[in-house]
Structures are given as structure tokens and as C-alpha cells.
Amino acid sequence: PGVLDTIRGGPLGALFRPEGMLCANSGAGNNWAKGFYTEGAELLDRVLDVMRHEIEACDLLSGFQVCHSIGGGTGSGMGSLMMQKIREEYPDRMLSTFTVMPSAAVSDTVVEPYNSVLTLHHLLENSDMTFCLDNEALSNICMDVLKIKSPVHTDLNKLVAKVMSGVTTSLRFPGQLNADLRKLAVNMVPFPRLHFLMSGLAPLTSAAAANYRQVSVPDMCQQLYGAQNMLVNCDPRHGRYMTCAVMFRGKVSVKECEDTVLGYADKHTSSFVEWIPNSTQIAVCDVPPVGMDIGATFLGNNTAIQEVFERIVSQFSQIFRRKAFMHWFTDEGMDEMEFSEAESNIHDLVNEYRQYQEAAVDDGMMYEDDAEGVYDHQDDYDDQGAAAIMNHE
């Protein structure tokens, strides 16, 4: 309730319907099982009722955006349950999530690896696009780039809000090149399980240097692809981009945007997988971000994101091997098998990222389920040829 009271009393309190702010008497206590099976499940019907009310008021429902963190109990457990229900009720609508990953340096809770792996297991099945964020990367951007000495949550949230705003720009404003949530997913997700995206912003300048900087499209492009500009703590240079999307805002030339982005891709061919040509999608919207002349948002599907999953799953394995803290989860009705399934699912995901990172254009590799549907086309031609000869005779 404390969080909701802060929102109600804040400058944006009047933005939301009072009935749309729901809370239970107790939290999930950093326990995924409480959020998914007990406390969260009790609150879920009220949440779905409010959601249906909002959906019925929509002219055209494009999809859902869920903001949650996966280290605690409510965002992870109840978030997983909510996404499962949304997917069941609205299977044909886009479901994108803004997910705060556990950071490498700072851990809020001891059972964070359990909560994270169990949630990622559900995100793999139910989400269409997951925009990965993490507090450590956001803090680093605030301190190193924006030169804020001691950033608070408001500063971090501003960065996340800018990315959310950039992603949905085309839904809200007219533009020269549009990209809605579905177009974005179709261009960004080459395989259904590999839908975890990095995001970045430009221009990011400290308040002191803002007056001395001339922001241009090439300048923004250079910053967008920079490693220190990613909102999740992994280095894109350790992997390769399968796909990218750049959304420009403001009075910019579409040709200049295309030339700059494609020029970058040509210069840095080793950063992109070679088996997806023209892997960057560009969108241009005429309305600039608040307080700026031009701005840009970057999304990248990079194989380096496997670093985040490897880190989380290795921490998970260390605790799970000793069955530490397990009783808190099994007391709420969980089964040990769920933990094992989630762990192996994340291991599979990391292996898939590795496989596609190292793949070349002319590999004779068969991916995922391709092996089942393979048949020899040559046999077809031989049969047709034999039939033709018989007819001729």
C-alpha cells in the first residue's frame, strides 16, 4: 500500500482510475510460490476484472505491457501468473514485458536466483518480447554518462520511462515510418524463445554539457550502439546482433537515418550475424521527446544477453544443489520438479543463444524441430523424372 499511496499523492496520481490501483493486505514476502500459488492467486480475479474493464473501453487493443522485477515475490510470482492468464484469455494479442533483472553487484534478496529462474521459465513460454533492464546498468548510466553523483530511483525510472515511451511512439503519434508492437516483434524475434531484448537511448548528456553538444543523427547512432549505453548489464561486444530496431523521433530525414544505420552495420559486420541480411528495422516519428529536438530509442536482440541468464542460473544451481530455502516454496504447494524443469529450460536457452551466435550462413546444421520435417527434394525430382520417361514411352 505504501507504494500506491506515494503514486496517489504524487503529481501523476490523477492519471489513473482509483479502482485500477489494487493491493492485498500482505505482500508475497520475496517468495515466488506465494505470488503464484497463494497470495497472488487470491488477488488475481480482482486484477483481471479491472483489466477486462479497461480492455472493453479500448477501440483497438494492440497488446499488453507488463512492468515487473523478477528478484522479489510479487513481480515474479504474481507477474508470472498474470501473464499466464493474459495469454490464455487473449492469445492473439502482443504481450511485452519490461523486466528488471537481478544485477551482478547488488542483490536485494537471498532467494533472488530461485525467483528469477522460475519467472524466466514462464517468460519463455508466455511473453512475445521481453525488454531486459537492470538497476546496476541504469545506475552506471546515471553516474558515468549523466554525471549524477548519487542517483535515486526517480532517476533510474526516468530512463526506463523514456525507453517505454520510445517503443510505443508509433502507436501514439503519426510518423513517416511506423512500427507498432506486432511489427516490432515480427522483425525483432527470429525464433520464438529468443525474445529477450537489450535497449538503449540517445541523446544522453549531462546537464552541464548539454549546451555544448550539437545532437545529430550520426552522433546519436554512435551512442545507441555503445556498450555503456545499454540498460542491462551485459556487453553487446561479447555477442552478435541477430536483429536491431532504431526508432528516431523529431524532425529528421528518413534517408539520413537509413544511411547512418546501414553504414554502421556495414562497418561493423562482425557485430551482426551473417545469416540475417538487413537485420535492422528503422522507424521515424515526427513528434520529438519532451524537452528535446530529436531523440532515438534502440532495441537489440543480441546473443550476449546469455551472460545474464548464465549468471542467474549458476547462482540458482549453487543454492538448489543443497536444497537451501526450499521449504519456504514447497510449503506453499510447489513441487521440486518445477525447480528442475525451470533450471534445465534456462540452460537450454543459453545453449540456443550460443548455437546461433556461432552459426554461419552455409552451416549444414539443423535447428530445433527442423529435423522432423526434413525430406529429400532430390527424391521428388527423381520420381517426377521417372514418371515423365514412362509417359514419353
Short mmCIF file of C-alpha atoms in Angstrom, two decimals:
data_model
loop_
_atom_site.label_atom_id
_atom_site.label_comp_id
_atom_site.label_asym_id
_atom_site.label_seq_id
_atom_site.Cartn_x
_atom_site.Cartn_y
_atom_site.Cartn_z
CA PRO A 1 0.00 0.00 0.00
CA GLY A 2 2.86 2.42 0.70
CA VAL A 3 3.85 2.43 -2.98
CA LEU A 4 0.31 3.10 -4.18
CA ASP A 5 -0.13 5.90 -1.63
CA THR A 6 3.02 7.54 -2.98
CA ILE A 7 1.64 7.35 -6.53
CA ARG A 8 -1.75 8.71 -5.48
CA GLY A 9 -0.16 11.61 -3.65
CA GLY A 10 2.32 12.32 -6.46
CA PRO A 11 1.92 14.64 -9.48
CA LEU A 12 0.59 11.76 -11.65
CA GLY A 13 -1.90 10.48 -9.06
CA ALA A 14 -4.91 11.74 -11.01
CA LEU A 15 -3.76 9.95 -14.18
CA PHE A 16 -5.01 6.53 -13.06
CA ARG A 17 -8.50 5.36 -12.18
CA PRO A 18 -8.69 4.80 -8.40
CA GLU A 19 -10.31 1.36 -8.99
CA GLY A 20 -7.27 0.42 -11.09
CA MET A 21 -4.95 0.54 -8.08
CA LEU A 22 -5.19 -2.80 -6.32
CA CYS A 23 -3.31 -4.12 -3.34
CA ALA A 24 -3.56 -7.01 -0.89
CA ASN A 25 -3.11 -6.74 2.86
CA SER A 26 0.18 -8.64 2.76
CA GLY A 27 2.93 -8.90 0.18
CA ALA A 28 4.44 -12.06 -1.27
CA GLY A 29 7.43 -11.81 1.08
CA ASN A 30 10.10 -12.36 -1.62
CA ASN A 31 8.57 -15.77 -2.26
CA TRP A 32 7.69 -16.71 -5.86
CA ALA A 33 5.37 -19.51 -4.66
CA LYS A 34 3.34 -17.06 -2.52
CA GLY A 35 2.90 -14.74 -5.52
CA PHE A 36 1.98 -17.56 -7.91
CA TYR A 37 0.01 -20.02 -5.78
CA THR A 38 -1.42 -18.35 -2.67
CA GLU A 39 -1.41 -14.58 -2.02
CA GLY A 40 -1.20 -13.62 -5.72
CA ALA A 41 -3.86 -16.11 -6.79
CA GLU A 42 -6.33 -14.61 -4.28
CA LEU A 43 -5.86 -11.12 -5.72
CA LEU A 44 -5.79 -12.20 -9.36
CA ASP A 45 -9.56 -12.24 -10.01
CA ARG A 46 -9.83 -8.59 -8.98
CA VAL A 47 -6.89 -7.72 -11.22
CA LEU A 48 -8.43 -9.50 -14.22
CA ASP A 49 -11.79 -7.75 -13.65
CA VAL A 50 -10.13 -4.33 -13.70
CA MET A 51 -8.16 -5.35 -16.79
CA ARG A 52 -11.27 -6.50 -18.66
CA HIS A 53 -12.96 -3.20 -17.82
CA GLU A 54 -10.07 -1.29 -19.41
CA ILE A 55 -9.95 -3.59 -22.44
CA GLU A 56 -13.65 -3.15 -23.14
CA ALA A 57 -13.10 0.61 -23.29
CA CYS A 58 -10.40 0.20 -25.98
CA ASP A 59 -11.14 0.93 -29.65
CA LEU A 60 -8.30 -1.30 -30.82
CA LEU A 61 -6.33 -3.38 -28.36
CA SER A 62 -2.77 -3.68 -29.62
CA GLY A 63 -1.38 -5.67 -26.72
CA PHE A 64 -0.21 -5.61 -23.12
CA GLN A 65 2.84 -4.17 -21.40
CA VAL A 66 3.78 -5.62 -18.04
CA CYS A 67 6.37 -3.91 -15.83
CA HIS A 68 7.82 -6.09 -13.11
CA SER A 69 11.02 -7.10 -11.39
CA ILE A 70 11.89 -10.78 -11.10
CA GLY A 71 14.00 -10.81 -7.92
CA GLY A 72 11.17 -10.42 -5.37
CA GLY A 73 7.92 -12.30 -4.86
CA THR A 74 5.07 -10.22 -6.28
CA GLY A 75 6.59 -9.09 -9.60
CA SER A 76 7.97 -12.56 -10.20
CA GLY A 77 5.29 -14.92 -8.86
CA MET A 78 2.14 -12.91 -9.43
CA GLY A 79 3.64 -11.44 -12.60
CA SER A 80 4.08 -14.98 -13.99
CA LEU A 81 0.52 -15.92 -13.04
CA MET A 82 -0.91 -12.75 -14.59
CA MET A 83 0.95 -13.30 -17.86
CA GLN A 84 -0.25 -16.89 -17.99
CA LYS A 85 -3.88 -15.75 -17.63
CA ILE A 86 -3.47 -12.94 -20.19
CA ARG A 87 -2.01 -15.44 -22.65
CA GLU A 88 -4.96 -17.82 -22.08
CA GLU A 89 -7.63 -15.12 -22.49
CA TYR A 90 -6.04 -13.06 -25.28
CA PRO A 91 -3.80 -15.48 -27.22
CA ASP A 92 -3.78 -13.29 -30.36
CA ARG A 93 -2.60 -10.05 -28.66
CA MET A 94 1.00 -8.99 -28.13
CA LEU A 95 2.41 -9.36 -24.63
CA SER A 96 5.59 -7.40 -23.99
CA THR A 97 7.27 -7.08 -20.61
CA PHE A 98 9.73 -4.62 -19.11
CA THR A 99 11.64 -6.88 -16.78
CA VAL A 100 14.10 -5.73 -14.11
CA MET A 101 16.76 -8.45 -13.94
CA PRO A 102 18.87 -9.08 -10.81
CA SER A 103 22.12 -7.11 -11.06
CA ALA A 104 25.54 -8.70 -10.64
CA ALA A 105 26.88 -6.34 -7.96
CA VAL A 106 23.83 -5.69 -5.77
CA SER A 107 21.48 -8.42 -4.56
CA ASP A 108 18.31 -7.33 -2.77
CA THR A 109 17.29 -10.77 -1.53
CA VAL A 110 18.98 -14.11 -0.85
CA VAL A 111 16.38 -16.19 -2.72
CA GLU A 112 16.67 -13.94 -5.80
CA PRO A 113 18.07 -16.77 -8.02
CA TYR A 114 15.07 -19.00 -7.24
CA ASN A 115 12.53 -16.27 -8.01
CA SER A 116 14.37 -15.20 -11.18
CA VAL A 117 14.78 -18.65 -12.74
CA LEU A 118 11.15 -19.62 -12.02
CA THR A 119 9.94 -16.36 -13.63
CA LEU A 120 12.23 -16.66 -16.68
CA HIS A 121 10.80 -20.16 -17.18
CA HIS A 122 7.33 -18.55 -17.54
CA LEU A 123 8.57 -15.59 -19.59
CA LEU A 124 9.99 -18.02 -22.13
CA GLU A 125 6.55 -19.54 -22.68
CA ASN A 126 4.21 -16.55 -22.31
CA SER A 127 5.96 -13.34 -23.39
CA ASP A 128 6.31 -12.16 -27.01
CA MET A 129 9.02 -9.59 -26.22
CA THR A 130 10.93 -9.01 -23.01
CA PHE A 131 12.88 -5.77 -22.62
CA CYS A 132 15.63 -6.53 -20.11
CA LEU A 133 16.65 -3.83 -17.63
CA ASP A 134 18.80 -3.87 -14.57
CA ASN A 135 19.38 -1.42 -11.74
CA GLU A 136 23.15 -1.64 -11.88
CA ALA A 137 23.32 -0.69 -15.57
CA LEU A 138 20.82 2.14 -15.01
CA SER A 139 22.87 3.45 -12.06
CA ASN A 140 26.05 3.33 -14.16
CA ILE A 141 24.41 5.36 -16.94
CA CYS A 142 23.22 7.94 -14.39
CA MET A 143 26.68 8.26 -12.81
CA ASP A 144 29.03 7.87 -15.79
CA VAL A 145 27.03 9.44 -18.63
CA LEU A 146 24.54 11.81 -16.98
CA LYS A 147 27.06 12.69 -14.22
CA ILE A 148 24.53 12.36 -11.38
CA LYS A 149 26.67 11.73 -8.29
CA SER A 150 24.21 9.68 -6.24
CA PRO A 151 21.25 8.60 -8.42
CA VAL A 152 17.93 7.78 -6.77
CA HIS A 153 15.13 5.54 -8.07
CA THR A 154 13.44 8.52 -9.75
CA ASP A 155 16.49 8.99 -11.99
CA LEU A 156 16.54 5.30 -12.91
CA ASN A 157 12.80 5.27 -13.58
CA LYS A 158 13.14 8.26 -15.93
CA LEU A 159 15.45 6.20 -18.16
CA VAL A 160 13.03 3.24 -18.18
CA ALA A 161 10.09 5.58 -18.91
CA LYS A 162 11.96 7.06 -21.89
CA VAL A 163 12.53 3.61 -23.37
CA MET A 164 8.87 2.63 -22.81
CA SER A 165 7.79 5.88 -24.42
CA GLY A 166 10.13 5.32 -27.39
CA VAL A 167 8.91 1.78 -28.03
CA THR A 168 5.24 2.84 -28.15
CA THR A 169 5.76 6.13 -30.03
CA SER A 170 4.32 4.83 -33.29
CA LEU A 171 1.11 3.74 -31.55
CA ARG A 172 0.55 7.23 -30.19
CA PHE A 173 1.81 9.66 -32.82
CA PRO A 174 1.83 9.89 -36.62
CA GLY A 175 5.15 9.15 -38.29
CA GLN A 176 6.87 8.69 -41.64
CA LEU A 177 7.79 5.06 -40.90
CA ASN A 178 5.55 3.29 -38.41
CA ALA A 179 6.36 0.34 -36.15
CA ASP A 180 3.69 -0.97 -33.79
CA LEU A 181 4.24 -3.71 -31.19
CA ARG A 182 3.46 -6.51 -33.63
CA LYS A 183 5.68 -5.13 -36.42
CA LEU A 184 8.43 -4.76 -33.87
CA ALA A 185 8.11 -8.37 -32.69
CA VAL A 186 7.94 -9.75 -36.23
CA ASN A 187 11.22 -8.01 -37.10
CA MET A 188 12.99 -8.50 -33.77
CA VAL A 189 12.30 -12.12 -32.80
CA PRO A 190 13.86 -14.65 -35.21
CA PHE A 191 12.98 -17.66 -33.01
CA PRO A 192 10.11 -17.71 -30.50
CA ARG A 193 12.27 -18.45 -27.45
CA LEU A 194 14.92 -15.82 -28.23
CA HIS A 195 12.81 -12.77 -27.44
CA PHE A 196 14.94 -11.07 -24.76
CA LEU A 197 15.99 -7.62 -25.98
CA MET A 198 18.53 -5.03 -24.86
CA SER A 199 17.52 -1.40 -25.01
CA GLY A 200 19.38 1.89 -25.26
CA LEU A 201 18.71 5.63 -25.52
CA ALA A 202 20.16 8.71 -27.19
CA PRO A 203 20.99 11.50 -26.74
CA LEU A 204 22.21 11.03 -23.16
CA THR A 205 24.15 14.07 -21.98
CA SER A 206 24.93 15.52 -18.58
CA ALA A 207 23.12 18.77 -17.74
CA ALA A 208 26.44 20.67 -17.69
CA ALA A 209 27.48 19.52 -21.19
CA ALA A 210 24.06 19.81 -22.85
CA ASN A 211 24.63 23.40 -24.08
CA TYR A 212 27.89 22.46 -25.79
CA ARG A 213 26.63 19.45 -27.69
CA GLN A 214 25.18 19.53 -31.17
CA VAL A 215 22.97 16.45 -31.48
CA SER A 216 22.92 14.86 -34.94
CA VAL A 217 21.74 11.52 -36.34
CA PRO A 218 25.29 10.03 -36.73
CA ASP A 219 26.14 11.24 -33.21
CA MET A 220 23.02 9.52 -31.78
CA CYS A 221 23.69 6.35 -33.76
CA GLN A 222 27.19 6.10 -32.31
CA GLN A 223 25.82 6.48 -28.79
CA LEU A 224 22.97 3.99 -29.35
CA TYR A 225 25.31 1.13 -30.21
CA GLY A 226 27.76 1.98 -27.41
CA ALA A 227 28.26 -0.71 -24.75
CA GLN A 228 27.99 1.76 -21.83
CA ASN A 229 24.59 2.87 -23.12
CA MET A 230 22.72 -0.45 -22.63
CA LEU A 231 20.07 -0.58 -19.92
CA VAL A 232 21.05 -4.14 -18.99
CA ASN A 233 24.39 -5.14 -17.56
CA CYS A 234 25.99 -7.16 -20.35
CA ASP A 235 28.41 -6.16 -23.07
CA PRO A 236 26.99 -6.42 -26.63
CA ARG A 237 30.57 -6.77 -27.93
CA HIS A 238 30.72 -10.25 -26.37
CA GLY A 239 27.92 -11.45 -28.68
CA ARG A 240 26.44 -10.64 -32.06
CA TYR A 241 23.24 -8.84 -33.03
CA MET A 242 20.65 -11.06 -34.67
CA THR A 243 18.28 -8.13 -35.15
CA CYS A 244 18.07 -4.44 -34.19
CA ALA A 245 15.44 -1.71 -34.25
CA VAL A 246 16.10 2.02 -34.08
CA MET A 247 13.22 4.43 -33.51
CA PHE A 248 14.05 8.06 -34.33
CA ARG A 249 11.87 10.91 -33.08
CA GLY A 250 11.72 14.53 -34.19
CA LYS A 251 12.44 16.38 -37.43
CA VAL A 252 14.96 14.04 -39.01
CA SER A 253 15.49 12.94 -42.61
CA VAL A 254 14.45 9.33 -43.19
CA LYS A 255 17.22 8.93 -45.77
CA GLU A 256 19.87 10.20 -43.33
CA CYS A 257 18.60 7.78 -40.65
CA GLU A 258 18.69 4.82 -43.04
CA ASP A 259 22.14 5.71 -44.44
CA THR A 260 23.63 6.16 -40.97
CA VAL A 261 22.24 2.91 -39.51
CA LEU A 262 23.08 0.82 -42.59
CA GLY A 263 26.53 2.46 -42.76
CA TYR A 264 27.18 1.40 -39.17
CA ALA A 265 26.11 -2.18 -39.94
CA ASP A 266 28.43 -2.30 -42.99
CA LYS A 267 31.41 -1.04 -40.97
CA HIS A 268 30.85 -3.45 -38.08
CA THR A 269 29.84 -6.62 -39.91
CA SER A 270 31.42 -8.83 -37.22
CA SER A 271 28.89 -7.47 -34.67
CA PHE A 272 25.96 -8.86 -36.68
CA VAL A 273 25.12 -12.46 -37.59
CA GLU A 274 25.72 -13.02 -41.29
CA TRP A 275 22.71 -15.29 -41.86
CA ILE A 276 20.19 -12.44 -41.39
CA PRO A 277 20.90 -9.77 -44.04
CA ASN A 278 19.46 -6.27 -43.45
CA SER A 279 18.79 -7.08 -39.82
CA THR A 280 18.00 -3.51 -38.66
CA GLN A 281 14.49 -2.08 -38.65
CA ILE A 282 14.08 1.71 -38.68
CA ALA A 283 11.06 3.75 -37.57
CA VAL A 284 10.70 7.53 -37.72
CA CYS A 285 8.15 9.56 -35.76
CA ASP A 286 7.66 13.30 -36.26
CA VAL A 287 6.97 14.15 -32.61
CA PRO A 288 10.21 14.64 -30.59
CA PRO A 289 10.61 13.57 -26.94
CA VAL A 290 9.63 16.16 -24.34
CA GLY A 291 12.26 18.87 -23.98
CA MET A 292 14.35 17.71 -26.97
CA ASP A 293 14.56 18.43 -30.69
CA ILE A 294 15.43 14.88 -31.71
CA GLY A 295 15.86 11.59 -29.88
CA ALA A 296 16.20 7.88 -30.56
CA THR A 297 15.47 4.54 -28.90
CA PHE A 298 17.43 1.40 -29.66
CA LEU A 299 16.42 -2.25 -29.27
CA GLY A 300 18.78 -5.11 -29.98
CA ASN A 301 18.40 -8.88 -29.95
CA ASN A 302 21.99 -9.75 -29.08
CA THR A 303 23.34 -13.19 -28.18
CA ALA A 304 25.40 -11.59 -25.36
CA ILE A 305 22.22 -11.48 -23.22
CA GLN A 306 23.07 -15.12 -22.43
CA GLU A 307 25.60 -13.72 -19.90
CA VAL A 308 22.71 -12.52 -17.71
CA PHE A 309 20.98 -15.93 -17.82
CA GLU A 310 24.25 -17.81 -17.19
CA ARG A 311 24.94 -15.69 -14.12
CA ILE A 312 21.44 -16.19 -12.68
CA VAL A 313 21.26 -19.93 -13.38
CA SER A 314 24.72 -20.61 -11.91
CA GLN A 315 23.67 -18.88 -8.66
CA PHE A 316 20.44 -20.91 -8.75
CA SER A 317 22.34 -24.19 -9.17
CA GLN A 318 24.59 -23.46 -6.18
CA ILE A 319 21.64 -22.95 -3.80
CA PHE A 320 19.45 -25.66 -5.35
CA ARG A 321 22.18 -28.32 -5.04
CA ARG A 322 21.92 -28.04 -1.25
CA LYS A 323 18.11 -27.60 -1.34
CA ALA A 324 18.59 -24.43 0.74
CA PHE A 325 15.44 -22.31 1.39
CA MET A 326 13.36 -24.93 -0.47
CA HIS A 327 10.88 -25.42 2.38
CA TRP A 328 9.54 -21.87 2.01
CA PHE A 329 8.47 -22.72 -1.55
CA THR A 330 7.26 -26.29 -1.03
CA ASP A 331 5.15 -25.18 1.98
CA GLU A 332 3.11 -23.05 -0.45
CA GLY A 333 2.31 -26.08 -2.59
CA MET A 334 5.23 -26.13 -5.03
CA ASP A 335 6.84 -29.29 -6.30
CA GLU A 336 10.59 -29.84 -6.55
CA MET A 337 10.19 -30.86 -10.19
CA GLU A 338 9.23 -27.28 -11.09
CA PHE A 339 12.66 -26.10 -9.98
CA SER A 340 14.45 -28.76 -12.05
CA GLU A 341 12.33 -28.01 -15.14
CA ALA A 342 12.95 -24.26 -14.86
CA GLU A 343 16.70 -24.80 -14.45
CA SER A 344 17.02 -27.08 -17.49
CA ASN A 345 14.86 -24.69 -19.55
CA ILE A 346 17.25 -21.77 -18.86
CA HIS A 347 20.28 -23.99 -19.60
CA ASP A 348 18.66 -24.86 -22.96
CA LEU A 349 18.10 -21.17 -23.67
CA VAL A 350 21.78 -20.34 -23.05
CA ASN A 351 22.80 -23.18 -25.38
CA GLU A 352 20.44 -21.92 -28.10
CA TYR A 353 21.99 -18.45 -27.91
CA ARG A 354 25.47 -19.99 -28.22
CA GLN A 355 24.40 -22.13 -31.15
CA TYR A 356 23.03 -19.18 -33.15
CA GLN A 357 25.95 -16.92 -32.22
CA GLU A 358 28.45 -19.32 -33.75
CA ALA A 359 26.32 -20.32 -36.76
CA ALA A 360 27.46 -19.38 -40.26
CA VAL A 361 25.37 -18.92 -43.41
CA ASP A 362 26.33 -22.21 -45.03
CA ASP A 363 26.19 -24.38 -41.91
CA GLY A 364 24.56 -27.72 -42.54
CA MET A 365 23.11 -27.51 -39.01
CA MET A 366 19.52 -28.36 -38.28
CA TYR A 367 17.87 -26.13 -35.70
CA GLU A 368 15.25 -27.04 -33.12
CA ASP A 369 12.47 -29.05 -34.79
CA ASP A 370 13.72 -28.81 -38.38
CA ALA A 371 14.90 -32.42 -38.33
CA GLU A 372 11.34 -33.73 -38.07
CA GLY A 373 10.11 -32.15 -41.28
CA VAL A 374 13.15 -32.82 -43.49
CA TYR A 375 12.70 -34.86 -46.66
CA ASP A 376 14.85 -35.26 -49.72
CA HIS A 377 13.74 -32.92 -52.51
CA GLN A 378 16.02 -34.83 -54.90
CA ASP A 379 13.81 -37.91 -54.49
CA ASP A 380 10.86 -35.84 -55.66
CA TYR A 381 12.69 -34.81 -58.82
CA ASP A 382 13.86 -38.39 -59.47
CA ASP A 383 10.28 -39.65 -59.14
CA GLN A 384 8.96 -36.90 -61.43
CA GLY A 385 11.71 -37.66 -63.95
CA ALA A 386 10.89 -41.38 -63.90
CA ALA A 387 7.18 -40.60 -64.40
CA ALA A 388 7.97 -38.30 -67.33
CA ILE A 389 10.07 -41.02 -69.06
CA MET A 390 7.31 -43.57 -68.66
CA ASN A 391 4.76 -41.16 -70.14
CA HIS A 392 7.09 -40.43 -73.03
CA GLU A 393 7.45 -44.11 -73.84
#
